PDB file of C-alpha atoms in Angstrom:
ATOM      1  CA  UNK X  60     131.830  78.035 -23.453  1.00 58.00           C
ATOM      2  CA  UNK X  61     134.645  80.071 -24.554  1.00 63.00           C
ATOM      3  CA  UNK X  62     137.523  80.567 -21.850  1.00 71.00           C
ATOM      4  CA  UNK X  63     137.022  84.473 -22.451  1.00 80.00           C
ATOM      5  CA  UNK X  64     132.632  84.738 -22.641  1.00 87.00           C
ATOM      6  CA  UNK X  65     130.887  86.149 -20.473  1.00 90.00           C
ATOM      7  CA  UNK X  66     129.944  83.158 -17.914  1.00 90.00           C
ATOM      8  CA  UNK X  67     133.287  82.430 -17.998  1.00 90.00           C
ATOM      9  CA  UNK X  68     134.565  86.211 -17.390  1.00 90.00           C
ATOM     10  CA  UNK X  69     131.936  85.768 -14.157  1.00 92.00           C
ATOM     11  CA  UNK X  70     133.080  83.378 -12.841  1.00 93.00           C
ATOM     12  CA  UNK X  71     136.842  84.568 -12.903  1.00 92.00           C
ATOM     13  CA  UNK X  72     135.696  88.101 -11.027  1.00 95.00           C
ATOM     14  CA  UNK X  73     133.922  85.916  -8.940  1.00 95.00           C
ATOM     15  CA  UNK X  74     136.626  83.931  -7.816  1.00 94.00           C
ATOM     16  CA  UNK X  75     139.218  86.939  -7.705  1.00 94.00           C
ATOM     17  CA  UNK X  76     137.007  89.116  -5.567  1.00 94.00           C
ATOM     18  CA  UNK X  77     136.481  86.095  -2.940  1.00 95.00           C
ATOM     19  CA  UNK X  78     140.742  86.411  -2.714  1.00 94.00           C
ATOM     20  CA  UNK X  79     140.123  89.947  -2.456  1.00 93.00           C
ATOM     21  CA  UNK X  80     137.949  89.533   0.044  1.00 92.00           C
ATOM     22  CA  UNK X  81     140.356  87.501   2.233  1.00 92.00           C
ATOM     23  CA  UNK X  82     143.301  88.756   1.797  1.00 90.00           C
ATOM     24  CA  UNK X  83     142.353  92.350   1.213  1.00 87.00           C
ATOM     25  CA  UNK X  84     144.985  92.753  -1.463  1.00 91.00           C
ATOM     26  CA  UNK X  85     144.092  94.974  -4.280  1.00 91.00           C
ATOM     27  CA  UNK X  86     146.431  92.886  -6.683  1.00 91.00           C
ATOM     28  CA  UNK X  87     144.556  90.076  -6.582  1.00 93.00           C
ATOM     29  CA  UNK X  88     140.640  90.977  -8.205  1.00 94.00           C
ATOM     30  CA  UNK X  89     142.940  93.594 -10.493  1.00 93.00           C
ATOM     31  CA  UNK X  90     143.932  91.688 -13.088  1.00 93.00           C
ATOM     32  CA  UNK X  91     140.120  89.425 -13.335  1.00 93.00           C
ATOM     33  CA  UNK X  92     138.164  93.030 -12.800  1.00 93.00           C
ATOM     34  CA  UNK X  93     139.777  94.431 -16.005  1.00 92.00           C
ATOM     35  CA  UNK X  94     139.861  91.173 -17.858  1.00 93.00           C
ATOM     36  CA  UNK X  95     135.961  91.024 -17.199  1.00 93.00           C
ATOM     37  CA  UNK X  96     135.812  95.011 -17.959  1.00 92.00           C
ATOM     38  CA  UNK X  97     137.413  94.100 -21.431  1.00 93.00           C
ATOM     39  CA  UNK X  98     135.011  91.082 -21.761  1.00 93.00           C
ATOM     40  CA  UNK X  99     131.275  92.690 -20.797  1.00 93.00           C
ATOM     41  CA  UNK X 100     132.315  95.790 -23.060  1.00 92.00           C
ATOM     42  CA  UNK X 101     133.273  93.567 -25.819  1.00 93.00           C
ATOM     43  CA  UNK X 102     130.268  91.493 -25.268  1.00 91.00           C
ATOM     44  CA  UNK X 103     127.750  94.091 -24.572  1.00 91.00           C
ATOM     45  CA  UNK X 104     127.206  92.704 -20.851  1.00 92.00           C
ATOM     46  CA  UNK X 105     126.270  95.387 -18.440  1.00 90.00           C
ATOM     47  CA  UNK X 106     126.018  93.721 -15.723  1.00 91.00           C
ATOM     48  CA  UNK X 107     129.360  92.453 -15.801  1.00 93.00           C
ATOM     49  CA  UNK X 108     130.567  95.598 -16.538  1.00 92.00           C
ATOM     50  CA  UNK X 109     129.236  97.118 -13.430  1.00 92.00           C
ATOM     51  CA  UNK X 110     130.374  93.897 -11.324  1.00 92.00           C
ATOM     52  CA  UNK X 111     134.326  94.888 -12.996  1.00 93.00           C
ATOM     53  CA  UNK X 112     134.090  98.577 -12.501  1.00 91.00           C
ATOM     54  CA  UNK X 113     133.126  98.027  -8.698  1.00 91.00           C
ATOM     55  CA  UNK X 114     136.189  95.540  -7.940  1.00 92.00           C
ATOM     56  CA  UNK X 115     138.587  97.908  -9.725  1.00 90.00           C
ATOM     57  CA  UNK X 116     137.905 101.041  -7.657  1.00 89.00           C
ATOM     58  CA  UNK X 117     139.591  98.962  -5.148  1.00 89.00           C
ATOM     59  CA  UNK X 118     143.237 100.032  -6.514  1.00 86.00           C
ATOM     60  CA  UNK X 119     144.721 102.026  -4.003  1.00 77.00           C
ATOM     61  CA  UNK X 120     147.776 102.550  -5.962  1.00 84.00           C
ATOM     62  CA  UNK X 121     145.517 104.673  -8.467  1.00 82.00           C
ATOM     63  CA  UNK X 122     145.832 108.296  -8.510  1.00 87.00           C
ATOM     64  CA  UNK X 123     142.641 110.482  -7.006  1.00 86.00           C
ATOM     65  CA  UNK X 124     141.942 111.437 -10.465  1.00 86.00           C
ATOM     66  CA  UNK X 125     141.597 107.904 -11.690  1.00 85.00           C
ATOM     67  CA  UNK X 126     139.998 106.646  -8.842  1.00 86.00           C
ATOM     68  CA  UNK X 127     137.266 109.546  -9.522  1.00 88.00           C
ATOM     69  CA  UNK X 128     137.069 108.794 -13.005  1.00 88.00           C
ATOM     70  CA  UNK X 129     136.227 104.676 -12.036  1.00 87.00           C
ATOM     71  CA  UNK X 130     133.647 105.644  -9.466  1.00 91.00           C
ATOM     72  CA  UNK X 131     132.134 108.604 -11.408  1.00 92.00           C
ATOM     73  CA  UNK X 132     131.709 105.644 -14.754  1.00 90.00           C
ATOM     74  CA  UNK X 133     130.566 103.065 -11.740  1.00 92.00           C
ATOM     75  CA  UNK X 134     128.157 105.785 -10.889  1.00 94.00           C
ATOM     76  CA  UNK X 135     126.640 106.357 -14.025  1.00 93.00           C
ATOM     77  CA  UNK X 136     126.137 102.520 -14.737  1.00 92.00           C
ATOM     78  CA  UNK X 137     124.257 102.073 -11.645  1.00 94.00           C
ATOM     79  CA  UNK X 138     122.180 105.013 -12.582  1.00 94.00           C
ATOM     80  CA  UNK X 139     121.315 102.937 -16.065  1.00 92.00           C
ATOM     81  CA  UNK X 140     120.039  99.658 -14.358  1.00 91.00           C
ATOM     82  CA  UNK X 141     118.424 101.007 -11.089  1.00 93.00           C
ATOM     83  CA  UNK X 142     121.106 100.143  -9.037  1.00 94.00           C
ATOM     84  CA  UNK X 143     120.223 103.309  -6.721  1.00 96.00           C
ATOM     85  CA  UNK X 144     122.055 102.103  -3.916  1.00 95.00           C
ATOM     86  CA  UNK X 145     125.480 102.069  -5.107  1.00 95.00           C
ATOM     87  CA  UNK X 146     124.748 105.295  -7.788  1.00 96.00           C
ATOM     88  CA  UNK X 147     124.379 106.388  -4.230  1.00 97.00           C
ATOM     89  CA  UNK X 148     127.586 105.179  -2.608  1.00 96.00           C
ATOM     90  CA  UNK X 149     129.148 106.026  -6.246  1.00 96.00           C
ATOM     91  CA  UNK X 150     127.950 110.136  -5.700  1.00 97.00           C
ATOM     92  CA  UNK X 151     129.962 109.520  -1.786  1.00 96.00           C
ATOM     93  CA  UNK X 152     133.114 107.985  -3.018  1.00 94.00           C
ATOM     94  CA  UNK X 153     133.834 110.856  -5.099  1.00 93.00           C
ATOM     95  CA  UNK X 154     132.838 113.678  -2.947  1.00 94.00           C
ATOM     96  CA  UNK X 155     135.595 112.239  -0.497  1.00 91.00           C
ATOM     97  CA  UNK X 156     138.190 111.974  -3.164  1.00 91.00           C
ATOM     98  CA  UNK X 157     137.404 115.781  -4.121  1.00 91.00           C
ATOM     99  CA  UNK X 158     137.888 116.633  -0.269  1.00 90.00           C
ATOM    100  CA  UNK X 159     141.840 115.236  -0.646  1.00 87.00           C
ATOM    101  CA  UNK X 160     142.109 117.266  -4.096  1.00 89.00           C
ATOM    102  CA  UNK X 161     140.934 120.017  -2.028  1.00 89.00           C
ATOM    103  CA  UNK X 162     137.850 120.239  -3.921  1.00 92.00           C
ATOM    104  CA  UNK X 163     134.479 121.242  -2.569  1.00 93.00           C
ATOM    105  CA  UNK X 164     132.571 117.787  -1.621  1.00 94.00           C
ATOM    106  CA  UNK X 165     129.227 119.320  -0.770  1.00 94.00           C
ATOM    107  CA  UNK X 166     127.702 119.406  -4.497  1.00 94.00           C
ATOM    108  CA  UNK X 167     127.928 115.883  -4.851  1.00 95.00           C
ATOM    109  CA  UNK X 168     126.661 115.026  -1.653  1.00 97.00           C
ATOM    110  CA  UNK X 169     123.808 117.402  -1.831  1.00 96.00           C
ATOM    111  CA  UNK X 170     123.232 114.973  -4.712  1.00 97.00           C
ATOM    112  CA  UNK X 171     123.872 111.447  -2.933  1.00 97.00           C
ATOM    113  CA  UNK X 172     121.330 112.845  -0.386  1.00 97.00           C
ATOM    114  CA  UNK X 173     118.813 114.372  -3.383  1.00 97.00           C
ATOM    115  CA  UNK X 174     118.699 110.661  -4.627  1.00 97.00           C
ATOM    116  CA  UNK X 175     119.133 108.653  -1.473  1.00 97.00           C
ATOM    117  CA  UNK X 176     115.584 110.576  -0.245  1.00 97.00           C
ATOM    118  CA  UNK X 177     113.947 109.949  -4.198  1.00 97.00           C
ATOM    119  CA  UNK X 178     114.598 106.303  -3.341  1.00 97.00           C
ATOM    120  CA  UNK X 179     113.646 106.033  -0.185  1.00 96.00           C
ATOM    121  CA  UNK X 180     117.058 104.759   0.949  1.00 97.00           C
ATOM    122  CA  UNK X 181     117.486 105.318   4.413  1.00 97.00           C
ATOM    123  CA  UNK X 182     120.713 103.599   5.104  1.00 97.00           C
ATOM    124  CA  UNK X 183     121.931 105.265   2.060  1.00 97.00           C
ATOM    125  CA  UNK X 184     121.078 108.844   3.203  1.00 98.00           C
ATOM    126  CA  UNK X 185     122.398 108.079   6.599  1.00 98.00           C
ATOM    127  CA  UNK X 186     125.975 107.108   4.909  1.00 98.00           C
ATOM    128  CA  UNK X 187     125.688 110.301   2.994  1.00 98.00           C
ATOM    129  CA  UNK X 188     124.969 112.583   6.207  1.00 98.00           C
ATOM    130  CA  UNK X 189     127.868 110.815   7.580  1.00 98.00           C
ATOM    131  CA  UNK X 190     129.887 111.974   4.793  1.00 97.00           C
ATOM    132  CA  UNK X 191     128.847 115.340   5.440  1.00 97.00           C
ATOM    133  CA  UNK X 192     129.860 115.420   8.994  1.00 97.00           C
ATOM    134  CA  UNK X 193     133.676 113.376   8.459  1.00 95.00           C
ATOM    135  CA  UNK X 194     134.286 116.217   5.492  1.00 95.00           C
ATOM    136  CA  UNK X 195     132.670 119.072   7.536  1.00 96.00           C
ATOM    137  CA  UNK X 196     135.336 118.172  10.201  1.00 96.00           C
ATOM    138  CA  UNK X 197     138.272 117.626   8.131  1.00 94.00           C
ATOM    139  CA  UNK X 198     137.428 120.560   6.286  1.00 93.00           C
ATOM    140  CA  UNK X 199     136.769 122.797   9.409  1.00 94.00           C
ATOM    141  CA  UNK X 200     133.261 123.051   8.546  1.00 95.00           C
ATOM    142  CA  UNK X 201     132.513 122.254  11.828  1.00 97.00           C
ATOM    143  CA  UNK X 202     128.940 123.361  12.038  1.00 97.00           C
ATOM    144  CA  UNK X 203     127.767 121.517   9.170  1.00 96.00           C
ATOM    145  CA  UNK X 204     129.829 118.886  10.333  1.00 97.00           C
ATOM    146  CA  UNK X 205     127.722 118.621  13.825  1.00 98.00           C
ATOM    147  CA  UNK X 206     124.357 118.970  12.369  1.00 97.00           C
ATOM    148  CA  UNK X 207     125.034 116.293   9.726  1.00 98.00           C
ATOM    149  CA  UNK X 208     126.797 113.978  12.525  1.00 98.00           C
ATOM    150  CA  UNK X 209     123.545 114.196  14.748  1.00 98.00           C
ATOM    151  CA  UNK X 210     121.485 113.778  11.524  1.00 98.00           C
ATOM    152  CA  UNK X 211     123.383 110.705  10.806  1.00 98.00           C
ATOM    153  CA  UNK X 212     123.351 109.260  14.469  1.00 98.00           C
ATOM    154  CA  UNK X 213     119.553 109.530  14.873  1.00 97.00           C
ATOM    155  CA  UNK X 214     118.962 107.723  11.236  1.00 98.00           C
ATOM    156  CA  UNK X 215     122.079 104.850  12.195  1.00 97.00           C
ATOM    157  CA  UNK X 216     120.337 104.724  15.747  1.00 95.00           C
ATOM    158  CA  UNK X 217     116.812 104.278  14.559  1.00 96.00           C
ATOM    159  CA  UNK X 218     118.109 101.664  11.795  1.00 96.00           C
ATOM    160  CA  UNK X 219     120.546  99.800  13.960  1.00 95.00           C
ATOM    161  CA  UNK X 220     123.380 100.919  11.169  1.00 96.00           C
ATOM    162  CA  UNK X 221     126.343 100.251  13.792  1.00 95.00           C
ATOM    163  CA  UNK X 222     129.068 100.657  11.007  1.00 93.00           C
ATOM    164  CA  UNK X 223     127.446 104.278  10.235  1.00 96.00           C
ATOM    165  CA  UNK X 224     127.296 105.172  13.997  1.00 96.00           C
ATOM    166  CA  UNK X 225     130.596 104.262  15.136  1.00 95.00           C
ATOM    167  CA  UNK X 226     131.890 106.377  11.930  1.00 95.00           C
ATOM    168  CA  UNK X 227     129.899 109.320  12.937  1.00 97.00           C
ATOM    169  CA  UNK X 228     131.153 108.885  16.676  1.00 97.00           C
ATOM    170  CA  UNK X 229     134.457 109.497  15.168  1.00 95.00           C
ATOM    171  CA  UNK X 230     133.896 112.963  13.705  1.00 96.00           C
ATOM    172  CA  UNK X 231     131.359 114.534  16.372  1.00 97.00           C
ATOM    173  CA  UNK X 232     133.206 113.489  19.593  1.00 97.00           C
ATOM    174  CA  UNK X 233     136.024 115.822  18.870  1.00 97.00           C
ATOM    175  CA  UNK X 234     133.767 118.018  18.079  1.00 97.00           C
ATOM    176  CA  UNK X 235     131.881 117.695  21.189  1.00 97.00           C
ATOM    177  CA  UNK X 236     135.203 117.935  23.227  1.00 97.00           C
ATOM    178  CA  UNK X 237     136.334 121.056  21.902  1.00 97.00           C
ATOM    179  CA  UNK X 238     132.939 122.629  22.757  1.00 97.00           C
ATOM    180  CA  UNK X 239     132.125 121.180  25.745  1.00 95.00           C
ATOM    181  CA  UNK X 240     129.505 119.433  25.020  1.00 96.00           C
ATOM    182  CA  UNK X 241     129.495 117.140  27.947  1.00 96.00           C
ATOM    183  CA  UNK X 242     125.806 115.820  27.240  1.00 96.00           C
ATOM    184  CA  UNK X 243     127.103 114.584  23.986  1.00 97.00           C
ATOM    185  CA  UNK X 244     130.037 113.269  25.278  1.00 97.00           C
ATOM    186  CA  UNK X 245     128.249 110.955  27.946  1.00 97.00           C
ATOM    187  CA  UNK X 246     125.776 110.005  25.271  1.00 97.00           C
ATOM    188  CA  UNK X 247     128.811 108.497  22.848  1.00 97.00           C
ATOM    189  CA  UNK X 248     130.320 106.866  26.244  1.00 96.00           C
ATOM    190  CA  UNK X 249     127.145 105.125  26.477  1.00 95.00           C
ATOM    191  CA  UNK X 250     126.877 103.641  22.928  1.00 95.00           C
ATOM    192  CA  UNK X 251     130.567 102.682  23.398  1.00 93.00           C
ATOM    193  CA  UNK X 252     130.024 100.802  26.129  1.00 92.00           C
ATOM    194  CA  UNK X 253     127.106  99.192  24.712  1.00 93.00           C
ATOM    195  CA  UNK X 254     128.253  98.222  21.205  1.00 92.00           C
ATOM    196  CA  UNK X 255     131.907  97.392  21.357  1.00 85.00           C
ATOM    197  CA  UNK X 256     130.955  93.709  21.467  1.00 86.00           C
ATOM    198  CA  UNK X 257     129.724  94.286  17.982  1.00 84.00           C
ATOM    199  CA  UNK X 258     132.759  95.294  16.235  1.00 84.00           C
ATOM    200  CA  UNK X 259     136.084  92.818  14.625  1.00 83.00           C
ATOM    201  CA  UNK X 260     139.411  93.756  15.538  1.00 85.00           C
ATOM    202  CA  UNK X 261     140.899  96.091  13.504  1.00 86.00           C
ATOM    203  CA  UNK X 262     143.907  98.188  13.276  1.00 88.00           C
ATOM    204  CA  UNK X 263     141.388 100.693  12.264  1.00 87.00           C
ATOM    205  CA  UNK X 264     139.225  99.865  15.055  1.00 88.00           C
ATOM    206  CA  UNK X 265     142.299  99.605  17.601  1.00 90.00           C
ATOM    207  CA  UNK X 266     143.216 103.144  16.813  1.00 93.00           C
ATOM    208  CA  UNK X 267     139.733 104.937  16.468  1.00 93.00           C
ATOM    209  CA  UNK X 268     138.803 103.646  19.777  1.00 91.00           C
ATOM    210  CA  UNK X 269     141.900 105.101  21.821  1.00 93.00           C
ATOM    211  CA  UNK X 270     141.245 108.366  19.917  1.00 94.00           C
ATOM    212  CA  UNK X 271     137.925 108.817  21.509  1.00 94.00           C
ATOM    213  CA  UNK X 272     138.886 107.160  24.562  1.00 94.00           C
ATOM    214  CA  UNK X 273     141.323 109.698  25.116  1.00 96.00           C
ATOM    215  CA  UNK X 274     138.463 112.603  24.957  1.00 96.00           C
ATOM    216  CA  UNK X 275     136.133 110.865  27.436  1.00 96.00           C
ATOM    217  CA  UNK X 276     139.073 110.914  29.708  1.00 96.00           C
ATOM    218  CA  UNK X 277     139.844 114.151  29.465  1.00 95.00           C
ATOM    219  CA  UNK X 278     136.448 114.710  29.866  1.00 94.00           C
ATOM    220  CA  UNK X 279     136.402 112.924  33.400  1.00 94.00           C
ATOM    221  CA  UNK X 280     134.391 110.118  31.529  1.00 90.00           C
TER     222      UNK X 280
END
């Protein structure tokens, strides 16, 4: 075929987001996520369309604003082919850019949660409780924040969703420290202990881990 159809405009993203994958530079899916954009809109090709839009919310040199604007189009795509999973993840991604515009997240993750429970997504609507409980605490919501964390931890505990878990560790341990929640405290020791064999190294992972580490301490844990 043509060096700019559709199979070939595939195969390109496909390609690019396998270097993306390894070297976890946004610079280099970029340039073959907007090529294939250009191509599937030309072309009429949704599907590549929504494969482009996902690879290019990965610029994290674009303003908030943009990035919004990507996720919120990404969103609606989904919506138009059933992908319910990612209109879901779509619905999170902006609700935690509006948190760093200082914008209230909850509407849209009433609505991640709304359609998470419609489809019977369950590790969806545990991501989105986790989102409530990481914006609750930033946001000083701190009630919400523990209701949603525990909400989260019994759906990531009953689905073995170890990524989710670990996440919502994050937000209710300080949580738990500042209130003295001891019994919650020991609880998190315990799934530390148990699932830190599960988890890469990770700068990320490196620093997360001290964090809490340094509450069970103080704790006498």
């Amino acid at each position: 075929g043509r060096l700019d159809d559709v199979a070939s405009g595939r195969l390109e993203l496909a390609a690019a987001t396998a270097r993306y994958f390894i070297t976890d530079r946004a610079e280099d899916v970029l340039p073959a996520a907007e090529h294939a954009l250009a191509v599937a809109r030309r072309d009429g090709d949704a599907t590549l369309e929504l494969q482009a839009l996902e690879m290019l919310t990965v610029d994290d040199r674009a303003p908030l604003e943009v990035f919004m604007a990507a996720w919120r189009d990404l969103g609606l795509l989904a919506r138009s082919q059933g992908r319910w999973e990612l209109a879901c993840r779509a619905l999170r991604m902006q609700a935690m850019a509006r948190l760093d515009l200082s914008l209230d997240p909850r509407p849209m993750l009433d609505e991640a949660g709304e359609l998470a429970i419609a489809h019977g997504l369950t590790e969806a609507l545990a991501w989105t409780e986790y989102s409530r409980a990481e914006t609750g605490f930033a946001s000083g919501e701190w009630d919400l924040a523990w209701t949603a964390g525990l909400s989260a931890l019994e759906l990531a505990e009953r689905g073995a969703y170890h990524r989710i878990a670990v996440r919502t560790w994050h937000a209710v341990v300080p949580i738990a420290a500042a209130w003295g929640r001891r019994d919650v405290l020991e609880r998190a020791a315990r799934w530390y202990a148990d699932h830190d064999a599960n988890f890469p190294d990770s700068a990320y992972g490196r620093l997360m881990r001290r964090f809490v580490n340094l509450h069970f301490v103080a704790a006498g844990l």
